[in-house]
Short mmCIF file of C-alpha atoms in Angstrom, two decimals:
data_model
loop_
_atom_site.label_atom_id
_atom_site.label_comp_id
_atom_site.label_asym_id
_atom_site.label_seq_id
_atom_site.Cartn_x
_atom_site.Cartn_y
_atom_site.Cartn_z
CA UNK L 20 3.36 -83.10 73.43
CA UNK L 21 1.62 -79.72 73.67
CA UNK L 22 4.49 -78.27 71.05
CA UNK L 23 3.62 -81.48 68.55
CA UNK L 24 -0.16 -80.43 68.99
CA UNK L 25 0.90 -76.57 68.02
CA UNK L 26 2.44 -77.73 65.47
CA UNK L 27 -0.07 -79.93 64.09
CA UNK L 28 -2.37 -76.78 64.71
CA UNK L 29 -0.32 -74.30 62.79
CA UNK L 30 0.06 -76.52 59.66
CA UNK L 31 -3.48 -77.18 59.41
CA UNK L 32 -3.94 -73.31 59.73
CA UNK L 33 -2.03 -73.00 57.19
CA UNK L 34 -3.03 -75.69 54.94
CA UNK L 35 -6.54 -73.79 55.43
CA UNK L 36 -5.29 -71.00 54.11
CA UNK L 37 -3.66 -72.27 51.25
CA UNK L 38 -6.96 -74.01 50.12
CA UNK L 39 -8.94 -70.40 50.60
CA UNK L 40 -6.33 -68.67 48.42
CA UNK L 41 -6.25 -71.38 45.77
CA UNK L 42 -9.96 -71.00 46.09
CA UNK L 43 -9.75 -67.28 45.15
CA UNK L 44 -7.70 -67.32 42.91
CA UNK L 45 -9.53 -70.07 40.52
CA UNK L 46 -12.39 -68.26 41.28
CA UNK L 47 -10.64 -64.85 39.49
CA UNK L 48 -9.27 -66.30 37.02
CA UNK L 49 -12.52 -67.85 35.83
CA UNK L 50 -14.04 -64.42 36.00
CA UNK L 51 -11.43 -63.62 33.02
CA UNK L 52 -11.96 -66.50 31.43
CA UNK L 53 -15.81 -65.57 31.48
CA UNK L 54 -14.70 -62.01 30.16
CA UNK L 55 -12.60 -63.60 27.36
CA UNK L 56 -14.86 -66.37 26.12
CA UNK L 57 -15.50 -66.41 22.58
CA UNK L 58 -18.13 -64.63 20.88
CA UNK L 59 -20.54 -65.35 17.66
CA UNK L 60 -22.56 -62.40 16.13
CA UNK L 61 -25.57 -63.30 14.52
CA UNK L 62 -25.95 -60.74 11.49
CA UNK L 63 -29.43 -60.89 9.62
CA UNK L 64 -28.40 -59.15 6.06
CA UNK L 65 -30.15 -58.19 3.02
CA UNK L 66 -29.52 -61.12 0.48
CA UNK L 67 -28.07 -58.24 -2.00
CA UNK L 68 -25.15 -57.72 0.77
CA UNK L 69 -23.99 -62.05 0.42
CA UNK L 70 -20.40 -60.70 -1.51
CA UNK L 71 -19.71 -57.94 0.02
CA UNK L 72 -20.23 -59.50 3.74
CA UNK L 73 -18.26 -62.56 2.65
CA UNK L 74 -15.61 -60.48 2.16
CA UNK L 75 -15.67 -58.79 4.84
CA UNK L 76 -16.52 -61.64 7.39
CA UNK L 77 -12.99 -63.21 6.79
CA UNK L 78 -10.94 -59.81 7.06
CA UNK L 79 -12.51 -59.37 10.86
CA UNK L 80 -12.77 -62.43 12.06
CA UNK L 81 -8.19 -62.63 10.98
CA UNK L 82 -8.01 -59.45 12.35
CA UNK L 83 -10.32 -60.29 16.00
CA UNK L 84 -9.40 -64.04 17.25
CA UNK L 85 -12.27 -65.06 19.52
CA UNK L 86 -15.11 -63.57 17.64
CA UNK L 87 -17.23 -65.68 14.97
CA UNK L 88 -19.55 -64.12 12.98
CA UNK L 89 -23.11 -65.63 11.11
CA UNK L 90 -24.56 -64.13 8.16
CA UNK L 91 -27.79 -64.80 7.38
CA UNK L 92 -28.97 -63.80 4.30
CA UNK L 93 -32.69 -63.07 3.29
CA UNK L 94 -35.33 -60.11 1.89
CA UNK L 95 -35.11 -57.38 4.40
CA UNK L 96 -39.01 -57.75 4.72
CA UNK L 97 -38.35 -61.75 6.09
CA UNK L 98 -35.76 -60.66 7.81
CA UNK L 99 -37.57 -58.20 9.70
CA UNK L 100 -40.54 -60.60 9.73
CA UNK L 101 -38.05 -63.14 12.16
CA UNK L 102 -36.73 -60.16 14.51
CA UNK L 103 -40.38 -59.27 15.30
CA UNK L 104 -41.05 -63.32 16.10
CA UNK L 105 -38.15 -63.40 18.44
CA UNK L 106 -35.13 -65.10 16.08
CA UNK L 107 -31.96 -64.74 17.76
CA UNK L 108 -29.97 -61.74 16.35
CA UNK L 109 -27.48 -59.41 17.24
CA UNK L 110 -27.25 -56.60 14.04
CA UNK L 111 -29.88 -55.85 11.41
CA UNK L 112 -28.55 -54.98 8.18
CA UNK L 113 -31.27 -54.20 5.86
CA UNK L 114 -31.44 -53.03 2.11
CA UNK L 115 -33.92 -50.72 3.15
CA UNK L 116 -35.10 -47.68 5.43
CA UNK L 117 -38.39 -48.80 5.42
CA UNK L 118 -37.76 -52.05 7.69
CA UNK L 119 -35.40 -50.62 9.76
CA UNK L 120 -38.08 -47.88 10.77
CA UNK L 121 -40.80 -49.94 11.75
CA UNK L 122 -38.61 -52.37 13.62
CA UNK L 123 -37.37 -49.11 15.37
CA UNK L 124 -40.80 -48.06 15.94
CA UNK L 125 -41.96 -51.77 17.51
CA UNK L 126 -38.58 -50.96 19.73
CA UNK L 127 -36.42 -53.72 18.56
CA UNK L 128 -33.87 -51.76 17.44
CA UNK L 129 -31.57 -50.02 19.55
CA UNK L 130 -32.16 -46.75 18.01
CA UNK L 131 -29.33 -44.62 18.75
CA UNK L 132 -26.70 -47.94 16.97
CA UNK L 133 -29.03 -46.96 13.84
CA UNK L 134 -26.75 -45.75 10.65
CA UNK L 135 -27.60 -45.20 7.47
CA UNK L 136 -24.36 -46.65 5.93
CA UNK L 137 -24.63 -47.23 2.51
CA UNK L 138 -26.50 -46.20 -1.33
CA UNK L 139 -27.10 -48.57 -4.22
CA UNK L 140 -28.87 -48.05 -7.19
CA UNK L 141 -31.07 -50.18 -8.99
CA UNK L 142 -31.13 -51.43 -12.75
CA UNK L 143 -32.90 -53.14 -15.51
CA UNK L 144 -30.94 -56.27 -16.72
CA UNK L 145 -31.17 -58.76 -19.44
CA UNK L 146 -29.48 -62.11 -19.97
CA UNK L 147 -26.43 -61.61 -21.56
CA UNK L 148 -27.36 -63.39 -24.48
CA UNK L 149 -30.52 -61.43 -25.16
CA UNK L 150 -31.22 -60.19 -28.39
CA UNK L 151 -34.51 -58.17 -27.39
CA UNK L 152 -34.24 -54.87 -28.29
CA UNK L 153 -35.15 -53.39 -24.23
CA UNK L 154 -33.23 -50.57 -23.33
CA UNK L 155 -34.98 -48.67 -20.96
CA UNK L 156 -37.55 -49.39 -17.79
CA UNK L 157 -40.38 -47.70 -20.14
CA UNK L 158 -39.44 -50.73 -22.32
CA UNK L 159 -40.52 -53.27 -19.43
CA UNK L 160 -44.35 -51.96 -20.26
CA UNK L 161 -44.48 -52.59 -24.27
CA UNK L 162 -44.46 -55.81 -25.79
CA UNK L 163 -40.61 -55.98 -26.46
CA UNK L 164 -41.38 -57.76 -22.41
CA UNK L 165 -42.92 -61.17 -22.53
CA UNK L 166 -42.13 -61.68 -18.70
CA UNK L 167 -40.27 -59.42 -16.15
CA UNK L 168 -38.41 -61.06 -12.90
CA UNK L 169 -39.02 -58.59 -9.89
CA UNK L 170 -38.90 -58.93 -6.11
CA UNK L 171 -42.03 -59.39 -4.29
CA UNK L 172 -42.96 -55.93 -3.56
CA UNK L 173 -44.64 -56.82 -0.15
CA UNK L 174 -41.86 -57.96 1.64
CA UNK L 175 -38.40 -57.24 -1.03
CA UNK L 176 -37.56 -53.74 -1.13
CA UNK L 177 -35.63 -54.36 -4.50
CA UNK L 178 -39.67 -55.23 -5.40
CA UNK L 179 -40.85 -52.23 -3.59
CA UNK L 180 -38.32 -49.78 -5.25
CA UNK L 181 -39.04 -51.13 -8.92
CA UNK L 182 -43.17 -50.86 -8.12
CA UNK L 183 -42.67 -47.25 -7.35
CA UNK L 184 -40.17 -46.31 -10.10
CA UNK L 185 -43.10 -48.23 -12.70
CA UNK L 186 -45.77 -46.43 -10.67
CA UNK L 187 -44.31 -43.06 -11.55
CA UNK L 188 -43.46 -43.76 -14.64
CA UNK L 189 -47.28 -44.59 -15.45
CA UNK L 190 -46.50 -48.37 -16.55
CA UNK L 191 -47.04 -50.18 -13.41
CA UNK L 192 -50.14 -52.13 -14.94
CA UNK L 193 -48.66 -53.09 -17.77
CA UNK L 194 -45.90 -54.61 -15.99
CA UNK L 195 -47.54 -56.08 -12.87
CA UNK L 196 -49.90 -58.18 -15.51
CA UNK L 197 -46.02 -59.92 -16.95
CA UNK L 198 -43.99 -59.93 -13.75
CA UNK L 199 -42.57 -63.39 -11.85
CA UNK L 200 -41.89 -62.53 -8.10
CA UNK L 201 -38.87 -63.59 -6.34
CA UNK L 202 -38.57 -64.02 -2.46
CA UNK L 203 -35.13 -61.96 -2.78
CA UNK L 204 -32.84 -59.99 -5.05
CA UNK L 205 -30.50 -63.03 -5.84
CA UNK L 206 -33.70 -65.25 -7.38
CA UNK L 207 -34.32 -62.32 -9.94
CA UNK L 208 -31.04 -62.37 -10.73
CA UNK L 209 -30.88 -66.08 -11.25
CA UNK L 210 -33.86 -65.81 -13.14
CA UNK L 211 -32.44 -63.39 -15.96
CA UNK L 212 -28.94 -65.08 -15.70
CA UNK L 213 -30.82 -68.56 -17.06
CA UNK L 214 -33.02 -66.61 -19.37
CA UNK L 215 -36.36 -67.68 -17.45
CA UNK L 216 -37.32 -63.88 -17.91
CA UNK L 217 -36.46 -61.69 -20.46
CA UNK L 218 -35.22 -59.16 -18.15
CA UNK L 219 -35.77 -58.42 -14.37
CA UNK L 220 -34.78 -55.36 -12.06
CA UNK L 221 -32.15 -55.98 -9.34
CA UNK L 222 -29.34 -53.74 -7.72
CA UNK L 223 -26.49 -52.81 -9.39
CA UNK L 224 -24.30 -54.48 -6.67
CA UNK L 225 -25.92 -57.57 -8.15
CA UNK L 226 -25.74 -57.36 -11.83
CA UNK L 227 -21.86 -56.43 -11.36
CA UNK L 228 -21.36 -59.99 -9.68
CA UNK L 229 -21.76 -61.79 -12.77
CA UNK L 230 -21.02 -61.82 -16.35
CA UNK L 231 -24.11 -63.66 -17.61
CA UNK L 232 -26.55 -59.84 -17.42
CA UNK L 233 -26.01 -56.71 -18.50
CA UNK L 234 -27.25 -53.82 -17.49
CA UNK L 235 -29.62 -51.83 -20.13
CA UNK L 236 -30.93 -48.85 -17.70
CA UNK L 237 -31.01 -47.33 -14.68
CA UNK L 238 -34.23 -46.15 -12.76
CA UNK L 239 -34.75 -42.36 -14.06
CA UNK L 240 -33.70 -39.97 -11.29
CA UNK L 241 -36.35 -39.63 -9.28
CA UNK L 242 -38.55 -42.34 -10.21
CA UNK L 243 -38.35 -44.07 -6.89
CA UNK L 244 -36.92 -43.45 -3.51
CA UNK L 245 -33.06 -43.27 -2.96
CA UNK L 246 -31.52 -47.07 -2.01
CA UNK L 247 -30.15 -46.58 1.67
CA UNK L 248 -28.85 -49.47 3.35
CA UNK L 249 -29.18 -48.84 7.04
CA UNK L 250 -27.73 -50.81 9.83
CA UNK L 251 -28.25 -51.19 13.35
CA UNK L 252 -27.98 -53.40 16.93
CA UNK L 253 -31.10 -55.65 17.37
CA UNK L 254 -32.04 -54.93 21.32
CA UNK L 255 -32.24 -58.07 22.48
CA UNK L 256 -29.00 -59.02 21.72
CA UNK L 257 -26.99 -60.77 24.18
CA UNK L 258 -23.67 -59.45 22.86
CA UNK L 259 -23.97 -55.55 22.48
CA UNK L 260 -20.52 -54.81 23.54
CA UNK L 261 -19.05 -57.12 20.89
CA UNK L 262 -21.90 -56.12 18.27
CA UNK L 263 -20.90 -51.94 18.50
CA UNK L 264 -17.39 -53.28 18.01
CA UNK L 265 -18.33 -55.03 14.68
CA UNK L 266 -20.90 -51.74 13.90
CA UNK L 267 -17.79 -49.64 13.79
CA UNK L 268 -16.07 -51.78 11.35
CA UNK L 269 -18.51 -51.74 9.01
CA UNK L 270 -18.15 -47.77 9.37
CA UNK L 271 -14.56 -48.06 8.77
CA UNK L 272 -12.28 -46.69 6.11
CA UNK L 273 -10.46 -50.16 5.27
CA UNK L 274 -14.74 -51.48 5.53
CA UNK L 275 -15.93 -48.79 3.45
CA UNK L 276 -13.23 -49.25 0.39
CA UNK L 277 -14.44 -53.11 0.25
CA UNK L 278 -17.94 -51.98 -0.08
CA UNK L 279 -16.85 -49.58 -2.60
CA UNK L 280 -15.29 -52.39 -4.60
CA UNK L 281 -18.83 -54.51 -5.11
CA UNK L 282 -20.58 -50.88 -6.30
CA UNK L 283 -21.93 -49.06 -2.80
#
């Protein structure tokens, strides 16, 4: 009797252990699994960067299984406008130094992930189409302009970089009094693609996505601050591991020679 009772004893010892080490090891392997869960980036761009990021959104995601990425596209001044009221967001990527720097200086940005990555330049376009004899940006302030499509200049830095290059070229006025605003670079360039406007100032990147514009000018050297695109990790994100990862793509040779092909 006493050896049935030992026995009964030793296999409920052992069952006991069995449970405990099943225990521990579900319990490690859903620490993996918690390592190795999926990931989605939240990437707030500037709405001149849609192609380029399209492009480049498919080529990592193939090449890194497990990580999703969303693009939202916008003005770099709305943009910055949602960061600053808490939207969910992992990397900034803004046509423009000037948000960048005051979302830095609100600390929102981590600052040392900051780089300024790329250069555009920007341009006067008509509709292909047009037979208006405007060749140059001093053009946009004589009457050969009946209406001019331009970003907002409050809150567009496409907007912001055409008001300075008409400010220092002395026809700001003149143009201001014939100019339809657009919330981003891509409703300009709608705008002269349908012939709403008889020209309109975008980035270069954008005029070379379609064939309904050509390009008649670019901003005199000088005229207005160089186009730097600068991008950077948003500090709240959730994800900063994963969003460095995707940072250094974008700095990449094989990243760099895509950007290259849309005009940066």
């Amino acid at each position: 009797m006493r050896n049935i009772k030992n026995k009964i004893l030793f296999n409920k010892t052992v069952y006991l252990m069995m449970v405990i080490m099943l225990a521990a090891t579900l319990t490690a392997c859903g620490t993996v699994t918690s390592k190795d869960k999926n990931v989605n980036l939240t990437i707030l761009a500037a709405a001149s960067l849609t192609d380029v990021c399209g492009e480049l959104e498919t080529m990592y995601e193939s090449e890194n299984p497990g990580t999703e990425l969303t693009f939202s596209y916008a003005g770099s001044g709305a943009l910055q406008t949602q960061i600053e009221e808490g939207a969910p967001a992992d990397i900034f990527f803004s046509a423009s130094l000037k948000q960048m720097k005051a979302l830095d200086e609100e600390g929102l940005m981590d600052s040392e992930s900051i780089t300024e990555l790329l250069e555009n330049k920007i341009v006067l376009i008509v509709p292909e189409s047009s037979d208006k004899d405007i060749s140059s940006f001093e053009d946009a302030g004589t009457d050969k302009v009946g209406m001019i499509g331009l970003g907002d200049t409050e809150s567009v830095p496409v907007g912001q970089y055409a008001k300075e290059a008409f400010t220092t070229l002395g026809i700001w006025d003149a143009v201001d009094s014939k100019a339809n605003y657009g919330s981003d670079v891509r409703t300009v360039l709608t705008w002269v693609e349908s012939g709403d406007v008889d020209c309109g100032v975008v980035y270069a990147t954008d005029a070379y996505t379609t064939d309904k514009v050509k390009i008649v000018a670019t901003a005199p050297e000088g005229s207005c601050s160089k186009v730097i695109y600068p991008v950077g990790i948003v500090k709240s994100s959730d994800n900063k591991e994963a969003a460095q990862k995707l940072l250094e793509f974008f700095k990449s040779d094989k990243a760099m020679k895509v950007f290259e092909k849309y005009g940066f």
